[in-house]
Coordinates of C-alpha atoms and ligand atoms in Angstrom, one line a residue:
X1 CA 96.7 111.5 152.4
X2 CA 97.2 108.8 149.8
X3 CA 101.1 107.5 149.4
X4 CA 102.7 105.0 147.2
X5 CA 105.5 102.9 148.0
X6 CA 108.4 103.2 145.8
X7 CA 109.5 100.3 143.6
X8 CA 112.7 99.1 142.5
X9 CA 114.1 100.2 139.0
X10 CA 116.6 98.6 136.8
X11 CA 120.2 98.6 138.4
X12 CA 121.9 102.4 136.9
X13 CA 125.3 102.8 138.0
X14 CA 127.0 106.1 137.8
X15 CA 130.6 105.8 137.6
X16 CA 132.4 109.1 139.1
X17 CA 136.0 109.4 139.6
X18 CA 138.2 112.5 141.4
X19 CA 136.2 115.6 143.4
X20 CA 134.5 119.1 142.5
X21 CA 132.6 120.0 140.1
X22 CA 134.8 118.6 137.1
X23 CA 134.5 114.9 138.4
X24 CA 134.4 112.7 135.4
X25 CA 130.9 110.9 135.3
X26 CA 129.6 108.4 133.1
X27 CA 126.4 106.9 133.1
X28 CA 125.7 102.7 132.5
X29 CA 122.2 101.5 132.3
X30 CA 122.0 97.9 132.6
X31 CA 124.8 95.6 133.6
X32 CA 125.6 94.2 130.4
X33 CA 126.1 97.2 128.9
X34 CA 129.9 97.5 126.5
X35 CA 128.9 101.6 126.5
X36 CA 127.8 104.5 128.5
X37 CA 126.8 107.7 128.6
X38 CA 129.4 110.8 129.3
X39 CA 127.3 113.6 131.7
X40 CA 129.9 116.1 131.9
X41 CA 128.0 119.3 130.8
X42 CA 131.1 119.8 127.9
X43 CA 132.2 116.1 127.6
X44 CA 135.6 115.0 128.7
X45 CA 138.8 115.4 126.9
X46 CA 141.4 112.4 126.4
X47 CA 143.0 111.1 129.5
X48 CA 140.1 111.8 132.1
X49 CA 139.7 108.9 134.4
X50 CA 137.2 107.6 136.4
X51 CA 136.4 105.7 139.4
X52 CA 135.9 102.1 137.7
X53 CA 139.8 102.5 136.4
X54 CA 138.6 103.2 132.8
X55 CA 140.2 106.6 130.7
X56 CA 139.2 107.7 127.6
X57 CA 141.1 107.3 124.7
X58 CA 139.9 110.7 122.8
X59 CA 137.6 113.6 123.5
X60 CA 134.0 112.1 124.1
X61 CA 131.5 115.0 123.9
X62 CA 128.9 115.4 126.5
X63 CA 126.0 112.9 126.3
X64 CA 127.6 110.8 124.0
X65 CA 129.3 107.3 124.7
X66 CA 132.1 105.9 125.5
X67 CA 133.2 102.2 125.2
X68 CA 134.0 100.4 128.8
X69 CA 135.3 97.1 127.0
X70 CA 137.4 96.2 123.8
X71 CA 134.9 95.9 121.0
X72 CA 136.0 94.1 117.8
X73 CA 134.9 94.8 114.6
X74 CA 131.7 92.9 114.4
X75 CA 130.7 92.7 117.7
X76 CA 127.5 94.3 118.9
X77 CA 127.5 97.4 121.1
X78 CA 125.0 96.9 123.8
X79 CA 123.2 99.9 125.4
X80 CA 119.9 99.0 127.5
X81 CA 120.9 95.9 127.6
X82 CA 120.1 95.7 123.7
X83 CA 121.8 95.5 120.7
X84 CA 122.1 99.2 119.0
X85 CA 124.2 98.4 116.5
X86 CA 127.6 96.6 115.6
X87 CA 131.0 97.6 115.5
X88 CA 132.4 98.7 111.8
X89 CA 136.0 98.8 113.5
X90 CA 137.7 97.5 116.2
X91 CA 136.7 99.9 119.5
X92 CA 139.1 100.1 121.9
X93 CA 137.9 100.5 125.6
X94 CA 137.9 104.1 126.6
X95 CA 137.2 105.4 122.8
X96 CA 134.4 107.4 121.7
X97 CA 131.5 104.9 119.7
X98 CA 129.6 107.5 117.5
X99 CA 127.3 106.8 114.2
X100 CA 130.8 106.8 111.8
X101 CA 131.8 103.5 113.5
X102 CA 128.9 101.6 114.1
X103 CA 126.1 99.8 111.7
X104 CA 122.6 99.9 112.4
X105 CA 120.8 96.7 113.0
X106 CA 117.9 95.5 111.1
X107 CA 114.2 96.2 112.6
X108 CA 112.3 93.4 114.4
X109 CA 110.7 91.0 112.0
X110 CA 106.8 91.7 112.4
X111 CA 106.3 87.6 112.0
X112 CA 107.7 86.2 114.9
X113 CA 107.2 88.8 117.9
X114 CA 107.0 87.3 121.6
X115 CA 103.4 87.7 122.1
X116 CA 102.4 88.2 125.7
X117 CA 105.4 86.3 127.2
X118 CA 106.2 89.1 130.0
X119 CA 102.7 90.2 130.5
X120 CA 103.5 92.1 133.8
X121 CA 101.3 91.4 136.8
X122 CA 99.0 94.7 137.8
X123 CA 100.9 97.3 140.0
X124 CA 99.2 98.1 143.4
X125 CA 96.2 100.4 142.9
X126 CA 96.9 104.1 143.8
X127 CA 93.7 105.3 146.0
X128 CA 92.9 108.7 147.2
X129 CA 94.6 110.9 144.2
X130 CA 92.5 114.0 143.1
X131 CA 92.3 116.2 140.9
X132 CA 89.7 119.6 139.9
X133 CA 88.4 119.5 136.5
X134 CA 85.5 120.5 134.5
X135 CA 82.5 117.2 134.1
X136 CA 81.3 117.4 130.4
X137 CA 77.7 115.5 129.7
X138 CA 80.1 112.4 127.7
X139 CA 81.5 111.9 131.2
X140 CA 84.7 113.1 129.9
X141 CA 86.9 115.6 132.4
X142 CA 88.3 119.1 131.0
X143 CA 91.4 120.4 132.5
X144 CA 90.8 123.8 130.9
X145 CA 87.3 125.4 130.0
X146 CA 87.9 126.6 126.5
X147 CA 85.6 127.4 123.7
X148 CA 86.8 125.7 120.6
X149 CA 85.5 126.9 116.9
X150 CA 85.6 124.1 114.4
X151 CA 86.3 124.4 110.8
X152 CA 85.8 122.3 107.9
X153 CA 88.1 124.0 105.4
X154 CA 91.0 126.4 105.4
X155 CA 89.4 128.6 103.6
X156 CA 87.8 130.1 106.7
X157 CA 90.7 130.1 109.0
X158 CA 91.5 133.5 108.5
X159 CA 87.8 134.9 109.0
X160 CA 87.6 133.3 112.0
X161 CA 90.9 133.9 113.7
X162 CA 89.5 137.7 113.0
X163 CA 86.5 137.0 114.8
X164 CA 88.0 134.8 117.4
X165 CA 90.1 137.8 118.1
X166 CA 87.3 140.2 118.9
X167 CA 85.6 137.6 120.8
X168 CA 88.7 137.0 123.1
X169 CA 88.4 141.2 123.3
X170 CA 84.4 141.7 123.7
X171 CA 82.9 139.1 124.4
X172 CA 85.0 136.9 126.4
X173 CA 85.8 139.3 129.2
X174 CA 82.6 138.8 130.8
X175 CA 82.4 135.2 130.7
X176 CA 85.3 134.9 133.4
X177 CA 84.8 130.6 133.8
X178 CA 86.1 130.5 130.3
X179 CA 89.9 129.9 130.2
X180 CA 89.9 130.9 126.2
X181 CA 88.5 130.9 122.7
X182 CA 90.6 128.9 120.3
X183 CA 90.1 128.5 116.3
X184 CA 90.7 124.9 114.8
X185 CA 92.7 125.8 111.9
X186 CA 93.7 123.5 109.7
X187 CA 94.9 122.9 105.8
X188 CA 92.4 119.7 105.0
X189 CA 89.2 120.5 104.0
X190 CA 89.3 120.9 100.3
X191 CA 91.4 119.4 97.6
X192 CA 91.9 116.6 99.1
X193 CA 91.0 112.8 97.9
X194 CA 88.2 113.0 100.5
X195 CA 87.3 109.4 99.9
X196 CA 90.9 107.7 99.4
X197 CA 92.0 105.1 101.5
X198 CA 93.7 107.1 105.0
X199 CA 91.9 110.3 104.5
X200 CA 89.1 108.4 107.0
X201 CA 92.4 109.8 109.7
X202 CA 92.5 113.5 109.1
X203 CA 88.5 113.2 109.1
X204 CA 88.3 111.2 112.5
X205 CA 91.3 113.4 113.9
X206 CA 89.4 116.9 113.1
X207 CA 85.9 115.2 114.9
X208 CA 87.4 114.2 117.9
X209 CA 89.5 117.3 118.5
X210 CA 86.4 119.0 118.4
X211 CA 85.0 116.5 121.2
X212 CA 88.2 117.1 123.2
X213 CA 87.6 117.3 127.5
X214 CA 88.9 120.4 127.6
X215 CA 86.3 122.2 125.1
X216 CA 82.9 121.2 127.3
X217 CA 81.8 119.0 124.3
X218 CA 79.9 121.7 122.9
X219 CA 81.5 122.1 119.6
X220 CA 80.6 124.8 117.1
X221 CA 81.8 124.7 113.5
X222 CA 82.2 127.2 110.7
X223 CA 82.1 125.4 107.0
X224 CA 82.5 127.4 103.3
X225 CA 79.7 125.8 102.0
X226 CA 81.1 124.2 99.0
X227 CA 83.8 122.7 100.3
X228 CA 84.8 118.7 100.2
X229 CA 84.4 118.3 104.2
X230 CA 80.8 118.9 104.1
X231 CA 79.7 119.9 108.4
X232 CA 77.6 116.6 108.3
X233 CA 80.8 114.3 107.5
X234 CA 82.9 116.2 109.8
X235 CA 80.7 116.0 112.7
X236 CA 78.1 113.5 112.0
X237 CA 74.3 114.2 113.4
X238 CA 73.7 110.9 114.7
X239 CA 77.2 111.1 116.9
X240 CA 76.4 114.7 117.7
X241 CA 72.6 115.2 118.2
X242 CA 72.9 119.0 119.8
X243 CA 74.2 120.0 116.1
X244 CA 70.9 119.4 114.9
X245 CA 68.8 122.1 116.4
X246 CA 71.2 123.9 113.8
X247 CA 72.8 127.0 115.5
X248 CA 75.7 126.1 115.9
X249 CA 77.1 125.7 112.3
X250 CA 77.9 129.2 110.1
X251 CA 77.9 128.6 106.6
X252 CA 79.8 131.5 105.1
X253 CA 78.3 131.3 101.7
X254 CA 74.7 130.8 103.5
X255 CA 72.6 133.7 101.1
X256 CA 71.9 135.5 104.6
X257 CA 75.3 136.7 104.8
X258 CA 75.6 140.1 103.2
X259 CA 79.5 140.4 103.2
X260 CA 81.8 140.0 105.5
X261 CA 80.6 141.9 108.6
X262 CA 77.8 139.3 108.3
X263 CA 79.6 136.0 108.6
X264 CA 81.6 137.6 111.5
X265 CA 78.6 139.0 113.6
X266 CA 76.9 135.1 113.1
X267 CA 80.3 134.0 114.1
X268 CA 80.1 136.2 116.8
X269 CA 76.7 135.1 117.6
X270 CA 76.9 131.6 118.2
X271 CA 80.0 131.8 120.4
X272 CA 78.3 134.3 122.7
X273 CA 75.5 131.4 123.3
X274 CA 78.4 128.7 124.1
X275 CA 80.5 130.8 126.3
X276 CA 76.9 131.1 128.1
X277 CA 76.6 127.6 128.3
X278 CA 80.2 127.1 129.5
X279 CA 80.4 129.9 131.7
X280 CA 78.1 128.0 134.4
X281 CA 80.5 125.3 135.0
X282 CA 83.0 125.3 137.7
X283 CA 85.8 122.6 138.9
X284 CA 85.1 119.7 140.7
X285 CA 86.8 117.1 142.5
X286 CA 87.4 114.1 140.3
X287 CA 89.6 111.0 140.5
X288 CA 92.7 111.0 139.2
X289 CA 91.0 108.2 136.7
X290 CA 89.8 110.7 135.1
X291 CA 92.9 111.9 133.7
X292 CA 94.1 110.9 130.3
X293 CA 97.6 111.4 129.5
X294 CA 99.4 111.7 126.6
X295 CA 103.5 111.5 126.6
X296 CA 105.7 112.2 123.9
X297 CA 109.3 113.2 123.5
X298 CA 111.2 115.8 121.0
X299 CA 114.6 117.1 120.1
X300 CA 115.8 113.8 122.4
X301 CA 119.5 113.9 123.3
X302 CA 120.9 110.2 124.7
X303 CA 119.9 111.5 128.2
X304 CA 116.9 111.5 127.0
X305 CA 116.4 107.5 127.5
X306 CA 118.4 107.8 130.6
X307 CA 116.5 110.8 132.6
X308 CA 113.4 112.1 131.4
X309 CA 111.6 108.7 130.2
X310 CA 112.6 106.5 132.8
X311 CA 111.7 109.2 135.3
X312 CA 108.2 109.7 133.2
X313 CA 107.5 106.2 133.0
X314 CA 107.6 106.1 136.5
X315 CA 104.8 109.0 136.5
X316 CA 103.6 106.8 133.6
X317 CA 103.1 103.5 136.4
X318 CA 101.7 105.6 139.2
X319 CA 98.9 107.1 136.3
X320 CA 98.4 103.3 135.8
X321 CA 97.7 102.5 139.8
X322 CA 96.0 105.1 140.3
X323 CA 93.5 104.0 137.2
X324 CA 94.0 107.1 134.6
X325 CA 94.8 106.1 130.7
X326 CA 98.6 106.9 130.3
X327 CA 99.4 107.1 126.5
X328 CA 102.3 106.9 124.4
X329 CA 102.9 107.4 121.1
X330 CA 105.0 107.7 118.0
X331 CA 105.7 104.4 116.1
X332 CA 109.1 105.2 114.6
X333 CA 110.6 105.5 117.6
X334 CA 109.6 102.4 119.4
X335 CA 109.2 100.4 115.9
X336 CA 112.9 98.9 116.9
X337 CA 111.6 98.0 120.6
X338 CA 108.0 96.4 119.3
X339 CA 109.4 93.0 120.8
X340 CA 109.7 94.7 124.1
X341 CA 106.2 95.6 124.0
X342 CA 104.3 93.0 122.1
X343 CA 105.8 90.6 124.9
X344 CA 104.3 93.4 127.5
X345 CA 100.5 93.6 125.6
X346 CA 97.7 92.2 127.9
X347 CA 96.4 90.0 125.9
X348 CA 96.7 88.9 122.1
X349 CA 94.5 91.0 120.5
X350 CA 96.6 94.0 122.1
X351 CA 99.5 92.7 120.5
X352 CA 97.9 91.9 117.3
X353 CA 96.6 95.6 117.6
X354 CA 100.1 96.9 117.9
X355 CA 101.6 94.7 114.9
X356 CA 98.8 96.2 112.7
X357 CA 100.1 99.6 113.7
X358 CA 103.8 98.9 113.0
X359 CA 102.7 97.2 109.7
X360 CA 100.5 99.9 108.5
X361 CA 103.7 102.2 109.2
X362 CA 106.4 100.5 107.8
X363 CA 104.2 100.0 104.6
X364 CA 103.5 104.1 104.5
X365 CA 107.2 104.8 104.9
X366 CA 107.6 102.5 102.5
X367 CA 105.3 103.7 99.2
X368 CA 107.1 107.2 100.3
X369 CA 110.5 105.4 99.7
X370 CA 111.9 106.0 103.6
X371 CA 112.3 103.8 106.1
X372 CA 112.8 104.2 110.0
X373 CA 116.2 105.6 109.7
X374 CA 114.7 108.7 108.3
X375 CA 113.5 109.5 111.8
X376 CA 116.9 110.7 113.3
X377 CA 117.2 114.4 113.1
X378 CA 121.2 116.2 113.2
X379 CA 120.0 117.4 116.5
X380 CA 119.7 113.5 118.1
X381 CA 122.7 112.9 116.6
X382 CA 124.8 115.8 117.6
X383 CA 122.9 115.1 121.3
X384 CA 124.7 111.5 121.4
X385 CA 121.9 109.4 119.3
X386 CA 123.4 107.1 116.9
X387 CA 120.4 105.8 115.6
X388 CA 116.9 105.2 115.9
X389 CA 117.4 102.0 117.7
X390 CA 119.3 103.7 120.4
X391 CA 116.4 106.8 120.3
X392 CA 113.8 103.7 120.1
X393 CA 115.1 101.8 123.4
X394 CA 115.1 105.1 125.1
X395 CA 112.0 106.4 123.7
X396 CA 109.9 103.2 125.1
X397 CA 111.3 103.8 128.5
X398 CA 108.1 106.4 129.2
X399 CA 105.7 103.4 128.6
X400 CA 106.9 102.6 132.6
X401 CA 106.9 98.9 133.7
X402 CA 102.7 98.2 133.5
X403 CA 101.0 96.3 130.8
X404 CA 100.3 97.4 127.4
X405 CA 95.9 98.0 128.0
X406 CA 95.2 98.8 125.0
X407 CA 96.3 99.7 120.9
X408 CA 94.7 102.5 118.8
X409 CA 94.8 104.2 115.4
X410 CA 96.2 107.3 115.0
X411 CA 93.1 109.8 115.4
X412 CA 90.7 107.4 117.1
X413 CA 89.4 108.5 120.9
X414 CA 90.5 106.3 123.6
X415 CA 88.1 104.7 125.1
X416 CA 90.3 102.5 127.7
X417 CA 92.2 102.9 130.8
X418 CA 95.5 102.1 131.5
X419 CA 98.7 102.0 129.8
X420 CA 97.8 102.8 125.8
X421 CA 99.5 103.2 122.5
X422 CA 98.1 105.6 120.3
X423 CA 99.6 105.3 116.9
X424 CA 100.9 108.5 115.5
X425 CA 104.3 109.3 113.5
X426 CA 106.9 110.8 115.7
X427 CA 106.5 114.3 114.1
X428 CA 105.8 116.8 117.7
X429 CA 103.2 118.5 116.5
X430 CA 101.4 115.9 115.2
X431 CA 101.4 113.6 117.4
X432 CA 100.6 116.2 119.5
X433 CA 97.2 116.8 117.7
X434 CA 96.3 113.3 117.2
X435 CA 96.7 112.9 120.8
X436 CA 94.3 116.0 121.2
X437 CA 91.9 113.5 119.4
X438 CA 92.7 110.5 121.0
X439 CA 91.0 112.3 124.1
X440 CA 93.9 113.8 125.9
X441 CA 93.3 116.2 128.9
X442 CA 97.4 116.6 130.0
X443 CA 100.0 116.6 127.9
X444 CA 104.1 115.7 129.4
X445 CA 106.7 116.3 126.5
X446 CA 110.4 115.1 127.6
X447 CA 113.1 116.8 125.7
X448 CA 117.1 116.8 125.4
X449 CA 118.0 119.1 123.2
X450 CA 115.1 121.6 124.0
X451 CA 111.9 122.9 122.2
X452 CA 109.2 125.5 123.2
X453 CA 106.6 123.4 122.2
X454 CA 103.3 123.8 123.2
X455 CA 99.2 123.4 123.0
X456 CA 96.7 125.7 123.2
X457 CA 93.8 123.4 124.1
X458 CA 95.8 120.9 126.6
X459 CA 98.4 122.0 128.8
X460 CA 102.2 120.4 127.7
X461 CA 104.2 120.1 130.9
X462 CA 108.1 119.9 130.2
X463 CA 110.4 117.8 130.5
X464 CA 114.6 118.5 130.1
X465 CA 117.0 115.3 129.9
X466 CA 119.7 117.5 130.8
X467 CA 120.3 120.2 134.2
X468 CA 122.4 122.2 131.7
X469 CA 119.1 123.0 129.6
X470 CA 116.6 122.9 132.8
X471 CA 119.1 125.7 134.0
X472 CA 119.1 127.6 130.7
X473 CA 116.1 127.9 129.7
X474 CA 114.8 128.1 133.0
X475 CA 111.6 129.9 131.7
X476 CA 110.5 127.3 129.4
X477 CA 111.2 123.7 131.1
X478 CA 108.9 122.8 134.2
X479 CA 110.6 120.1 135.4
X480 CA 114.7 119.2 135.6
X481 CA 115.3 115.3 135.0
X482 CA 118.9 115.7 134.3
X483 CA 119.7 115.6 138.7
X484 CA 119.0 111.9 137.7
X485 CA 122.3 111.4 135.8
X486 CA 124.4 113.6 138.0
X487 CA 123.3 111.7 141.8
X488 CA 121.2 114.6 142.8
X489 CA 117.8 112.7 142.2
X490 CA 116.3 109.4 141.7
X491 CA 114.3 107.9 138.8
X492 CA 111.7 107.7 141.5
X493 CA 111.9 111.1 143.1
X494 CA 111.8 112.5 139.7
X495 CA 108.6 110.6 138.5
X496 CA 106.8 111.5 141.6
X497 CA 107.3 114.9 140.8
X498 CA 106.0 114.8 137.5
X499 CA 102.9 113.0 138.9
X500 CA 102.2 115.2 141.3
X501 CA 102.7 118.5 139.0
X502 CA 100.0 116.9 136.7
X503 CA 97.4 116.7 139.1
X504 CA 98.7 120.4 140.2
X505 CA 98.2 121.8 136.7
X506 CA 95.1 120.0 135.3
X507 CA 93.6 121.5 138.9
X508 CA 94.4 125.2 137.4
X509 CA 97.1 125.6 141.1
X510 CA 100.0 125.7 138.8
X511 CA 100.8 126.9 135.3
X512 CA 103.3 125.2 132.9
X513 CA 105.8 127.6 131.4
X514 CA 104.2 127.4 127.9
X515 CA 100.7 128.4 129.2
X516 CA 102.5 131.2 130.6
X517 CA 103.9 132.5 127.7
X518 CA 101.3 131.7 125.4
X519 CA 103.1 129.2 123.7
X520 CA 100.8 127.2 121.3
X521 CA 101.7 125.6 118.4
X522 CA 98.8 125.1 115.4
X523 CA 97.0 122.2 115.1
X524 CA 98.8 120.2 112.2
X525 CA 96.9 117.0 110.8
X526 CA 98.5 113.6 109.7
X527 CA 97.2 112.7 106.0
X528 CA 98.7 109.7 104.3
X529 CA 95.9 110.3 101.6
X530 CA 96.6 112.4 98.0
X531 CA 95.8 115.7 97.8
X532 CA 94.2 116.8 94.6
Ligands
LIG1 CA1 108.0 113.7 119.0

């Protein structure tokens, strides 16, 4: 049996003062550190004491922070070991520091970024990890056997969630090596600049959903006929040569069709002869290599950053070792750590590749008259988030400790191993789509404040900051980071965990909670271009 030895992790010191369950607790991150986090499910009222000596001043609620030195107004409040803002008033040790008191520091200048100063040396490889998955003829690995209709325009959607719906009840049944029949929905398609500068993303994100592992790489597609996203553009011939022996395109308006019992029995039709085709394929052993990993975060408490990512960036390093693509995401929220990772990037094109992201982004939010700050939701806040530089350091923490391999644009297909960023806004669903595109064949979604997210094509394993939300919506989170913050767990044990679930539930052994409840949210593209 393979094994891994564990590594050390940045010094976290948990403070805890008194006995029982009502302990006071805080949690610091890095030593030089002026706040911390409070991990009493409830918070703390004034006067509670802890081990280190310090008391608060006031009622600090739970996951929120708490000054351990005298901060004058002006001075920077460090968290991470990074500047997350600056005092607007004197902070007294022991107070609460919340978003009313502090100012939020500008984001890293895209011109002078360390470039691949702290390039980190590779990390042990990983040998003898497995996993059972589904070989498709790109040499891609499914984790799930699914059929997947394409479509080029919303105008179809509902027709074919009708038929998909009496395929999953007649036809389906006795093609028991399929896992499901799914309907690409969408709202692109038609009345859309098709041509405009950024609609090339919504384009390349609907093609390479369609070539996702997990449906076989036998798409089928049903078009209008008259609509902008002609089948040829959305799915090229030359990238897709089976689509030429034609069958595997309907064409509602095709003359043919004599109503609507028509398009729904071709529908019909053409699925029967792909569920044949992927009915004869059964798992295999692959390597965990063959995994490609997409991470993302949502409804993020200040746990978050403390629990969940570390712990998943440790998953996130043992992917690495053990040669799979790992992927992050989301450029709002690690726009305020780019220096981190620029410095990280494997060579200087990576880094180049990553400022062209950040650029491209700031200049989008920009023409639509936001900026980063427009990323923090009341629910971050409320969860102890200040800001999006706080959310930003803690966000980056899934990214692990390994080298930035490789940068891509938000729709593209990875092609690389490694650790990757795949450019996409922060938005869950999303960036959960445009990973779908970006090749993804296991999803892990961290969260603090709690979301049922889920994926019908890719199964989205878990994540809660927090035991108070593992324990309460014990039916919907798969795994409980928040034993990190109260002693109960390390970083480490934690991260192994995670790893070892995702090779568990891309082999079809276990289910995630959102699989089990059918939990699947729709498809929902990015388009930066006009609509018409
Ligand atoms: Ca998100």
């Amino acid at each position: 049996m393979a094994s891994y030895s564990s590594r050390e992790r940045a010094g976290k010191t948990v403070v805890a003062a008194g006995t029982g369950n009502l302990k006071p607790l805080y949690v610091k991150l890095h030593p030089d550190d002026t706040v911390a986090i409070i991990v009493n499910e409830g918070g703390l009222p004034a006067g509670a004491r802890f081990d280190s000596g310090l008391v608060l001043t006031e009622a600090v609620p739970e996951a929120h922070k708490v000054a351990l030195v005298d901060i004058a107004a002006g001075e920077p409040i460090l968290r991470y070991g990074s500047i997350i803002g600056y005092a607007e008033q004197a902070i007294p040790r022991g107070s609460w520091v919340h978003e009313g008191i502090m100012r939020m520091p500008d984001p890293p200048s895209l011109d002078n970024l360390p470039i691949c100063t702290a390039v980190p040396a590779p990390l042990p490889p990983l040998e003898g990890f497995t996993f059972e998955g589904y070989l498709n003829d790109d040499g891609s690995i499914g984790t799930k056997n699914i059929l997947g209709i394409t479509t080029t325009v919303q105008c179809v959607a509902a027709t074919v969630d009708f038929a998909v719906k009496r395929i999953k009840a007649e036809i389906l049944p006795r093609y028991p090596n399929v896992d499901d029949v799914i309907a690409l929905t969408h709202t692109y398609g038609c009345g859309v600049a098709i041509s405009a500068p950024g609609s090339e993303i919504p384009i390349r994100t609907l093609r390479n959903i369609s070539l996702n592992p997990n449906l076989g790489g036998a798409p089928m597609m049903v078009s209008l006929g008259c609509e902008k996203l002609q089948p040829v553009q959305l799915l090229p011939i030359t990238t897709l040569p089976i689509l030429s022996d034609a069958p595997y395109v309907v064409r509602m308006q095709d003359e043919q069709h004599h109503g609507f019992g028509d398009m729904v029995a071709a529908i019909m039709t053409m699925a029967e002869r792909r569920l044949v085709q992927l009915n004869t394929r059964t798992r295999v052993t692959r390597p965990a290599s063959d995994l490609v990993v997409g991470m993302q975060c949502g409804g993020s408490d200040a746990f978050s950053g403390v629990t969940a990512n570390p712990a998943l960036g440790y998953a996130a390093d043992l992917l690495v070792r053990a040669g799979a693509t790992v992927m992050f995401s989301e450029v709002t929220e690690v726009r305020d750590a780019v220096h981190l990772l620029t410095a990280r990037a494997a060579n200087e094109q990576v880094a180049r590749d990553l400022i062209r992201e950040m650029a491209w982004f700031d200049d989008y939010l920009t023409r639509g008259s936001a900026d980063r700050s427009a990323n923090t939701a009341p629910g971050n806040k409320k969860g102890g988030l200040a800001n999006i530089v706080e959310k930003a350091l803690g966000s980056t923490a899934k990214s692990g400790t390994s080298a930035l391999a490789g940068v891509f644009g938000p729709g593209e297909r990875v092609t690389k191993r490694g650790l990757i960023f795949a450019a996409t806004p922060a938005s869950d669903f999303v960036c959960g789509t445009l990973q779908l595109a970006a090749a993804m064949n296991m999803h892990v979604f961290t969260t603090g404040r709690g979301t049922p997210y889920g994926l019908a094509m890719v199964p989205v394993i878990k994540v809660a900051s927090r035991t108070s939300l593992a324990q309460r919506w014990a039916d919907l989170i798969d795994v409980d980071a928040g034993r990190i913050a109260t002693g109960e767990a390390t970083i480490e044990e934690v991260g192994e965990q995670i790893f070892r679930l995702i090779l568990d539930v891309a082999s079809g052994r276990k289910q995630t909670w959102a699989d089990h409840w059918g939990l699947h949210n729709d498809l929902a593209l990015f388009n930066p271009a006009p609509l018409t």
